[in-house]
XYZ file of C-alpha atoms in Angstrom:
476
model
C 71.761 -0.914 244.376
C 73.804 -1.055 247.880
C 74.756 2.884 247.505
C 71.198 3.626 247.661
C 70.160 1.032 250.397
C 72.891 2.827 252.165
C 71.396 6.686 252.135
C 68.384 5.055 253.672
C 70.412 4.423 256.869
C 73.424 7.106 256.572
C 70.608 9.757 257.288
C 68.634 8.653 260.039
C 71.751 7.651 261.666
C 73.488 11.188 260.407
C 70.547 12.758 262.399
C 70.829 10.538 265.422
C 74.658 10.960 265.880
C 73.455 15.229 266.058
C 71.147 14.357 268.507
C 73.387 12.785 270.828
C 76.780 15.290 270.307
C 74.050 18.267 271.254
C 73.379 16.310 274.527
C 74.866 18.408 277.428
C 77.256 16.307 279.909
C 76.419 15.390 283.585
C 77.593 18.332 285.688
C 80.479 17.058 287.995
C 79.609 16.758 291.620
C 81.877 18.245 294.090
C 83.305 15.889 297.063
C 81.796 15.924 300.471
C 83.885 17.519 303.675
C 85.504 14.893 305.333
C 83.995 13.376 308.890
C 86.249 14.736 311.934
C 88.421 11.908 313.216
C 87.221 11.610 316.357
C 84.805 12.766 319.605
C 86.976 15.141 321.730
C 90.201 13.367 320.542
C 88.840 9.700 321.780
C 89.990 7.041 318.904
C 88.030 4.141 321.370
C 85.998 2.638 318.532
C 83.153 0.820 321.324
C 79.812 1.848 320.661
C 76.933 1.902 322.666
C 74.582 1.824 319.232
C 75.385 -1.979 319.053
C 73.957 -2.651 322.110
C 70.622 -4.358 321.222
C 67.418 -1.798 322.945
C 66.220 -4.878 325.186
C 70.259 -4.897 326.388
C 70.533 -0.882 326.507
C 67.347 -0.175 328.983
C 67.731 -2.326 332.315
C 63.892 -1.063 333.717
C 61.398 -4.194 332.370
C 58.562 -1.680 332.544
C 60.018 0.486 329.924
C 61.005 -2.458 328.267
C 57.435 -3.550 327.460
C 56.298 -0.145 326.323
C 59.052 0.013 324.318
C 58.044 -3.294 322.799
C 53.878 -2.339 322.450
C 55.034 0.727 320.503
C 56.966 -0.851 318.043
C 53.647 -3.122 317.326
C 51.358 -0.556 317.355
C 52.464 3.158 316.644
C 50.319 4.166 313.524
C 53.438 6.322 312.290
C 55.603 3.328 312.202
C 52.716 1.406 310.069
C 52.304 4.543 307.780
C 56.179 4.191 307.260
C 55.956 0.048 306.612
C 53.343 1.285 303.897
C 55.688 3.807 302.396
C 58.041 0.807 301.763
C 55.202 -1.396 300.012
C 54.805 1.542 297.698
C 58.343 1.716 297.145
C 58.583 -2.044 296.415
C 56.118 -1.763 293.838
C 57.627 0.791 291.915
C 60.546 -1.288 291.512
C 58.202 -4.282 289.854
C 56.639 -1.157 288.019
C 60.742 -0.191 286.780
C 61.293 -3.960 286.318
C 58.824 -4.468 284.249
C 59.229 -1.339 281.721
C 62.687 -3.817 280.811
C 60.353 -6.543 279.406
C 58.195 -6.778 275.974
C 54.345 -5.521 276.823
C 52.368 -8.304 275.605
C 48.405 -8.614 274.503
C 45.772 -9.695 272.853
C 42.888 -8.698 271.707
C 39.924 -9.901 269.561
C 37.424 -7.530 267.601
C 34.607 -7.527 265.239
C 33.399 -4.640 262.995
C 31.482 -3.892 259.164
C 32.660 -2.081 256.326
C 30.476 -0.691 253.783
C 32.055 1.371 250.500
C 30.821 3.052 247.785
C 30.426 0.695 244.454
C 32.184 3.181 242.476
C 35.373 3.765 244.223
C 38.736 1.805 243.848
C 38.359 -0.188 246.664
C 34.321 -1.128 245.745
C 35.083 -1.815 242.717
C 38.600 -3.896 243.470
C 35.923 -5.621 246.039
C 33.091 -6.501 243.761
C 35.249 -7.936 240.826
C 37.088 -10.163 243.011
C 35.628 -13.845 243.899
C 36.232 -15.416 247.696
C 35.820 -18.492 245.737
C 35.031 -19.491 242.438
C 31.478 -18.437 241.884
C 31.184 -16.382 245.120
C 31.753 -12.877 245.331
C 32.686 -10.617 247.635
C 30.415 -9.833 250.220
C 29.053 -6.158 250.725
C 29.348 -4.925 253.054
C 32.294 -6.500 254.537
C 32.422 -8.001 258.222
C 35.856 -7.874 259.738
C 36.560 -10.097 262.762
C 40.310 -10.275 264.157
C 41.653 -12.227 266.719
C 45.765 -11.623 267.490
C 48.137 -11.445 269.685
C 50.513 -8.043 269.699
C 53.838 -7.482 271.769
C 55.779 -3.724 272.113
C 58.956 -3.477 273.259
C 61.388 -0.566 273.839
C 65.170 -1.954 273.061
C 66.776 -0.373 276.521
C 70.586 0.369 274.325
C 70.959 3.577 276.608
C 70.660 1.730 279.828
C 67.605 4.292 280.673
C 64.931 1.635 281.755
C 67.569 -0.105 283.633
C 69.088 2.935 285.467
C 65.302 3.510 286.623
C 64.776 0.433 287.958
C 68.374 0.651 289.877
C 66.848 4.408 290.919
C 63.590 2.607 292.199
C 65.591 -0.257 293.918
C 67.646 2.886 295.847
C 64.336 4.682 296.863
C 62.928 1.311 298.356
C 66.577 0.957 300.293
C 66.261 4.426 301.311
C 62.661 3.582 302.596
C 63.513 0.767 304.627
C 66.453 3.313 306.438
C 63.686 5.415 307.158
C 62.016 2.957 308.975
C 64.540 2.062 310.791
C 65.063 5.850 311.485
C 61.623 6.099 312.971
C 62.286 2.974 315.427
C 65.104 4.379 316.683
C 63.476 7.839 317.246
C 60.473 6.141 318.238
C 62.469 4.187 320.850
C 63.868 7.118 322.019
C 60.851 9.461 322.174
C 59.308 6.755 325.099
C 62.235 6.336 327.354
C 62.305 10.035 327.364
C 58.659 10.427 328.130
C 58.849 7.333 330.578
C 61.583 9.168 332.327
C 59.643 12.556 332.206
C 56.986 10.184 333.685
C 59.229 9.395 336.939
C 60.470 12.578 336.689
C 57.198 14.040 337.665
C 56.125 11.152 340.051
C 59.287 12.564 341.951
C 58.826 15.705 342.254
C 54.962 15.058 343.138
C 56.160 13.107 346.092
C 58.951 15.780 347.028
C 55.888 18.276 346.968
C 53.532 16.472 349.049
C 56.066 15.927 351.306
C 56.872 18.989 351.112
C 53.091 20.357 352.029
C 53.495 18.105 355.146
C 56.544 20.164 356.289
C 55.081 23.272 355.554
C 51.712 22.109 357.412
C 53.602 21.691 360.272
C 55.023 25.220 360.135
C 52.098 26.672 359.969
C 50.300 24.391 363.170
C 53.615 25.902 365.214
C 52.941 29.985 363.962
C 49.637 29.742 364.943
C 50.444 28.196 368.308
C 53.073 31.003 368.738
C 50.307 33.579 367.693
C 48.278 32.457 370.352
C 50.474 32.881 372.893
C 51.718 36.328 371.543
C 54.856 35.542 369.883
C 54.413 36.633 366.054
C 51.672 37.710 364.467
C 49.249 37.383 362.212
C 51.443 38.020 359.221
C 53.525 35.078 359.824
C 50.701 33.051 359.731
C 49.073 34.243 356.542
C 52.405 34.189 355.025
C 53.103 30.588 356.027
C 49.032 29.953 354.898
C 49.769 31.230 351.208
C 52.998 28.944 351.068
C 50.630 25.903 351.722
C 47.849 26.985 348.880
C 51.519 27.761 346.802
C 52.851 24.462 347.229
C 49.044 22.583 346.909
C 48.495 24.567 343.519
C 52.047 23.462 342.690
C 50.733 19.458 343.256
C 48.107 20.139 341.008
C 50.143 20.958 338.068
C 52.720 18.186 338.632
C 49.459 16.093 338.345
C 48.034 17.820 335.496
C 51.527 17.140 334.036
C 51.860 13.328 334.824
C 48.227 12.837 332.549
C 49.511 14.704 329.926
C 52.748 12.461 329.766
C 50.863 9.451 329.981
C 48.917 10.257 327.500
C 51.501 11.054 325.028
C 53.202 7.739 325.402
C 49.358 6.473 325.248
C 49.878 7.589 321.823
C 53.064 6.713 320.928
C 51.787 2.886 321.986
C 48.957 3.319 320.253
C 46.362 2.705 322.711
C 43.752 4.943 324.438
C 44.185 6.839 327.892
C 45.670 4.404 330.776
C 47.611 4.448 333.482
C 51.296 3.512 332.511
C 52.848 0.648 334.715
C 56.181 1.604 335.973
C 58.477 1.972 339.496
C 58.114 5.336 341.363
C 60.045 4.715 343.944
C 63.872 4.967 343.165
C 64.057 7.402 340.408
C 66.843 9.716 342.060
C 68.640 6.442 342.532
C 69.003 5.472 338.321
C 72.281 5.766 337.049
C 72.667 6.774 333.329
C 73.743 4.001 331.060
C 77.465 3.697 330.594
C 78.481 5.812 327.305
C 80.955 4.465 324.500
C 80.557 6.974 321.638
C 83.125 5.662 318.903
C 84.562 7.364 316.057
C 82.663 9.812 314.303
C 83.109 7.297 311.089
C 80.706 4.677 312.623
C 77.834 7.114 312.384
C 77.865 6.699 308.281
C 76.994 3.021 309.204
C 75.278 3.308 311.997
C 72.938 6.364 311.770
C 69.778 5.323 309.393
C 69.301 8.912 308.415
C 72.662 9.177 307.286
C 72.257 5.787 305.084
C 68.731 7.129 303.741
C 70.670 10.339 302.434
C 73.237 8.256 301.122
C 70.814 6.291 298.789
C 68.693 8.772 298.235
C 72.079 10.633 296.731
C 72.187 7.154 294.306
C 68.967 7.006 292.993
C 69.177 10.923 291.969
C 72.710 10.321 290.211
C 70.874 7.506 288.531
C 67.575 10.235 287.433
C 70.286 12.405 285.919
C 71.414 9.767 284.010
C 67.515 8.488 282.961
C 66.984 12.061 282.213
C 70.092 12.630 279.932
C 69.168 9.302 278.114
C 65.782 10.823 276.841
C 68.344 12.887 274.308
C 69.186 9.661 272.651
C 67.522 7.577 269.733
C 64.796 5.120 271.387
C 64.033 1.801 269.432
C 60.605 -0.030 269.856
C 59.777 -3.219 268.125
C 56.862 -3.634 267.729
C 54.988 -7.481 266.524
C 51.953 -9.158 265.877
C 50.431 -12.604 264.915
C 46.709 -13.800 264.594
C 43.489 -14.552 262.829
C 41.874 -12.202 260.250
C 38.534 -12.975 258.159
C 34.782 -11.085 257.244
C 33.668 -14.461 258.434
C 33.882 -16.714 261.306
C 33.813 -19.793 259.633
C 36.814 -18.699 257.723
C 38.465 -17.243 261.209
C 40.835 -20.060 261.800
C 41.437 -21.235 258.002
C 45.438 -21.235 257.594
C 47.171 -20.162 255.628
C 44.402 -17.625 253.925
C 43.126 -16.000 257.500
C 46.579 -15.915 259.322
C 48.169 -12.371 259.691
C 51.444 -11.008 261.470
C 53.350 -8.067 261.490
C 57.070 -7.315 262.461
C 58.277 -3.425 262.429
C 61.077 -1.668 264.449
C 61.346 2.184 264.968
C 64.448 4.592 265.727
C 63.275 7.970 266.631
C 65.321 10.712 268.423
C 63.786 13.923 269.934
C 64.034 16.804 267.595
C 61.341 19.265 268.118
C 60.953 19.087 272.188
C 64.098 19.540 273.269
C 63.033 22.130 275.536
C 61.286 19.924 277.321
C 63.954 17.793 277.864
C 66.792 20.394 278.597
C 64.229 21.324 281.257
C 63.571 17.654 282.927
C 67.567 17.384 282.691
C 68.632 20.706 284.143
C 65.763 19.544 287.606
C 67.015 16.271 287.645
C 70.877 17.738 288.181
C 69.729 20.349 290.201
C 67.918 17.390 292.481
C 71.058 15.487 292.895
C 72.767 18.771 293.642
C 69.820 18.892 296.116
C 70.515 15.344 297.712
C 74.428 15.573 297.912
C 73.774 18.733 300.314
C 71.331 17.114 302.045
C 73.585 14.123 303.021
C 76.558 16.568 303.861
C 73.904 18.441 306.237
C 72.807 14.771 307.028
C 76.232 14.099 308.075
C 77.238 17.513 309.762
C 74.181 17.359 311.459
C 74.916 13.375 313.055
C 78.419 14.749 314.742
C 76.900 17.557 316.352
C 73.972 16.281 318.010
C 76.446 13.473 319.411
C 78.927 16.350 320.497
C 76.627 17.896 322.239
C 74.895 15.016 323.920
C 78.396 14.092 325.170
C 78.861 17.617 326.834
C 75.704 17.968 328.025
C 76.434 14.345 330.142
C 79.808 15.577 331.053
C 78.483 18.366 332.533
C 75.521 17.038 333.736
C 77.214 14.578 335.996
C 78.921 17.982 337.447
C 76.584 19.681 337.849
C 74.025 16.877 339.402
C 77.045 16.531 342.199
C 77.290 19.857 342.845
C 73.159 20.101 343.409
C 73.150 17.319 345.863
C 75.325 18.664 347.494
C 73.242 21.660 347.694
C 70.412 19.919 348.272
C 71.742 17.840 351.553
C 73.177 21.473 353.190
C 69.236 23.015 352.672
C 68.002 20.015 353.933
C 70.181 20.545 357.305
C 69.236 23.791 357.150
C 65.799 22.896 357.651
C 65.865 21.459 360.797
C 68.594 24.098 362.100
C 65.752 27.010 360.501
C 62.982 24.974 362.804
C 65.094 24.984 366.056
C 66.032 28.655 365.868
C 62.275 29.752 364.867
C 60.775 27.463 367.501
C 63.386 29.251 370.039
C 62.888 32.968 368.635
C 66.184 33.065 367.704
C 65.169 33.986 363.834
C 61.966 35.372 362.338
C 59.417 33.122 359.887
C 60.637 34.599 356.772
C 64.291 32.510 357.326
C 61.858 29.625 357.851
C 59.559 30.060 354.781
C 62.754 31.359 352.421
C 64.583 28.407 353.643
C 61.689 25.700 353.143
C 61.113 27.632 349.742
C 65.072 27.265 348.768
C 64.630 23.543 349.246
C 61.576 22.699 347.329
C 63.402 24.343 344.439
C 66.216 22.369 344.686
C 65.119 19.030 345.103
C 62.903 19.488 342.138
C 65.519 21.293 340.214
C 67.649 17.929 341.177
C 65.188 15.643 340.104
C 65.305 17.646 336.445
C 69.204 17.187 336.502
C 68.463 13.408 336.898
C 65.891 13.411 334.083
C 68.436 15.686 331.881
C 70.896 12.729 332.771
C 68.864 9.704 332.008
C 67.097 11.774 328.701
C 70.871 12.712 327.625
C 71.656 8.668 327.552
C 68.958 8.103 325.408
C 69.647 10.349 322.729
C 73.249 9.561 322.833
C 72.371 6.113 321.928
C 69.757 7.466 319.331
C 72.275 9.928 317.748
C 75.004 7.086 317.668
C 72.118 5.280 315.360
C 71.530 2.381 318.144
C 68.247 1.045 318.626
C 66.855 0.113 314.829
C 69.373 -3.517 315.001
């Protein structure tokens, strides 16, 4: 009697034990490169990404736009959403873990023929002495019912931990798009006073020029240059007015796009246009390159998103392996109401558990297994490009503000000796002692480098900013 209780499980389990030797092995996953030590051989480990945003950026005005953008941008709120969807798939994970439970109630009628086995089984038998019965047959069922899939490959449970990654991942995101958002309006803001600048240089620059042209006409009139001079000093004027209504055209366009990135329609932005040339660049401590795997959100978001597709190869290998369900039930069963609740006659239950292992589509399988290794192939390279990507953009911010701050000497500089030359180009041309094109070339060589030194200073502040965003400050 036990040998042949014993083939009944010695099969099923013979059959199960193929089933899981013919499952292929999770391909190994080569190690990452190794960050560089350091930033141009600094081992100082201060950095600026600590600094809180309301700490890093001294202007109040920028401040408060900083602070309406984070309440209202529409992509940050699409993002907040993506992590509500994300949470919810975790109670959607968690929940797979548990027994489904239900219940359910239902009524139907049964009619047979008289001469079959179950008509005629039905019309010798009495209910009750005396009472046969009845045909046809009412069936009314009231019961609870419970299924639950045993998780003994840890598949339901590696899902949830790959849901719980995704929702960490989502929340790095976030914090990704803060700190780019952050970034993306003190650059604009600066672009803002950039071009408030620059307007000012050119309408000052108009007067000048204005001037030039009241003293060639005066000098026409009494014979000493001629009408060329004056036309050529006329189109420098409509040159330099056209050029105001660009910068304008310019400074609308900018407001409007931090407009948008505040979320609010067309206004004038508040802010200082009087000392822009003046701003100094935040003071820049970048670290060791190291920091930037704790630091940078992007670089965390890769990371988990690297976890939760380790954990999909391993759901994915686990559908090779036996599942067991249990399945239960326990209620109320009669063909009449009255007898519904009558125990022990109308009571009914049910306990049965089933091992099943894939046999036939193991294709399909193979297939879901072989994507879900080639997606955490996917994610590793990602978060090395992640990574590669993180040092570079801080490299280069840090040259480009090294030589920045050289190069913004050098066109001061420049920019005081044309301004001296000027007034020395005035003198001369007012005493004949050089022609108008000196003047106009030497009013011209000016314009273009004050403006081109109020684009260094922008190129300074902007360079600051994304330091601090590529050093992953601004999300804390």
């Amino acid at each position: 009697m036990y040998k042949i209780k014993l083939h009944k499980y010695i099969i099923p389990l013979g059959i199960c034990l193929a089933v899981v030797s013919c499952t292929p092995a999770i391909a190994p996953l080569t190690a990452s490169k190794p960050v560089p030590e350091s930033f141009e051989k600094s081992t100082d480990t201060t950095n600026i990404s600590t600094t809180p945003w309301r700490t890093y950026f001294k202007d109040h005005n920028l401040v408060n736009l900083i602070d309406t953008a984070l309440k209202n941008n529409q992509e940050l709120m699409i993002t907040l959403q993506e992590i509500e969807i994300a949470k919810n798939d975790i109670r959607i994970r968690k929940g797979a873990l548990l027994p489904k439970v239900g219940i359910g109630a239902g009524a139907g009628v049964e009619k047979v023929g008289r001469y079959t086995s179950q008509g005629a089984g039905d019309a010798s038998t009495e209910i009750m002495p005396g009472k046969e019965m009845p045909d046809p047959l009412n069936d009314f069922k009231l019961a609870a019912y419970a299924n639950w899939e045993v998780d003994i490959w840890k598949k339901l449970r590696n899902s949830k931990k790959a849901a719980v990654s995704r929702y960490l991942s989502t929340v790095e995101g976030k914090n990704f798009v803060i700190t780019s958002l952050i970034a993306e309006v003190a650059s604009s803001y600066y672009e803002l006073l950039a071009l408030d600048s620059q307007l000012e240089i050119v309408r000052k620059n108009i007067a000048l020029q204005t001037n030039a042209l009241g003293i060639v006409k005066i000098q026409k009139e009494a014979a000493r240059t001629t009408e060329l001079a004056v036309q050529k000093f006329q189109a420098e004027v409509m040159a330099s007015k056209s050029m105001e209504f660009d910068i304008l055209q310019n400074i609308k366009e900018t407001e409007n796009k931090i407009n948008f990135l505040l979320g609010q329609y067309p206004q004038e932005i508040k802010r200082d246009k009087s000392n822009f040339i003046n701003l100094m660049p935040s003071i820049i401590n970048s670290g060791i390159p190291s920091q930037l795997l704790s630091n940078r959100p992007d670089i965390k978001q890769a990371e988990l998103e690297l976890q939760a597709a380790k954990l999909d190869v391993k759901v994915a290998r686990a559908e090779f392996y036996p599942s067991l369900d249990i399945s239960a039930a326990i209620g109320f069963n009669a063909f009449k109401p009255s007898y519904l609740f009558t125990l022990p006659e109308s009571l009914l239950y049910s306990l049965a558990g089933d091992i099943a292992a894939p046999m036939i589509n193991r294709n399909a399988i193979k297939a879901e297994y072989s994507s879900a290794n080639s997606r955490q192939i996917q994610a590793l390279y990602n978060y090395e490009r992640t990574i590669l990507n993180a040092y570079l953009e801080v490299s280069s911010q840090l040259s480009k503000i090294s030589n920045l701050e050289k190069s913004y000497d050098l066109k001061s500089q420049q920019v005081a000796a044309l301004n001296r030359s000027i007034d020395v180009s005035n003198d001369l041309f007012k005493s004949a002692r050089v022609d108008y094109f000196e003047v106009l070339m030497t009013q011209r060589d000016a314009l273009e480098s004050k403006l081109e030194l109020i684009d260094t200073k922008k190129e300074q502040l902007n360079a600051a900013v994304h330091v601090y965003k590529d050093l992953g400050g601004g999300w804390k």
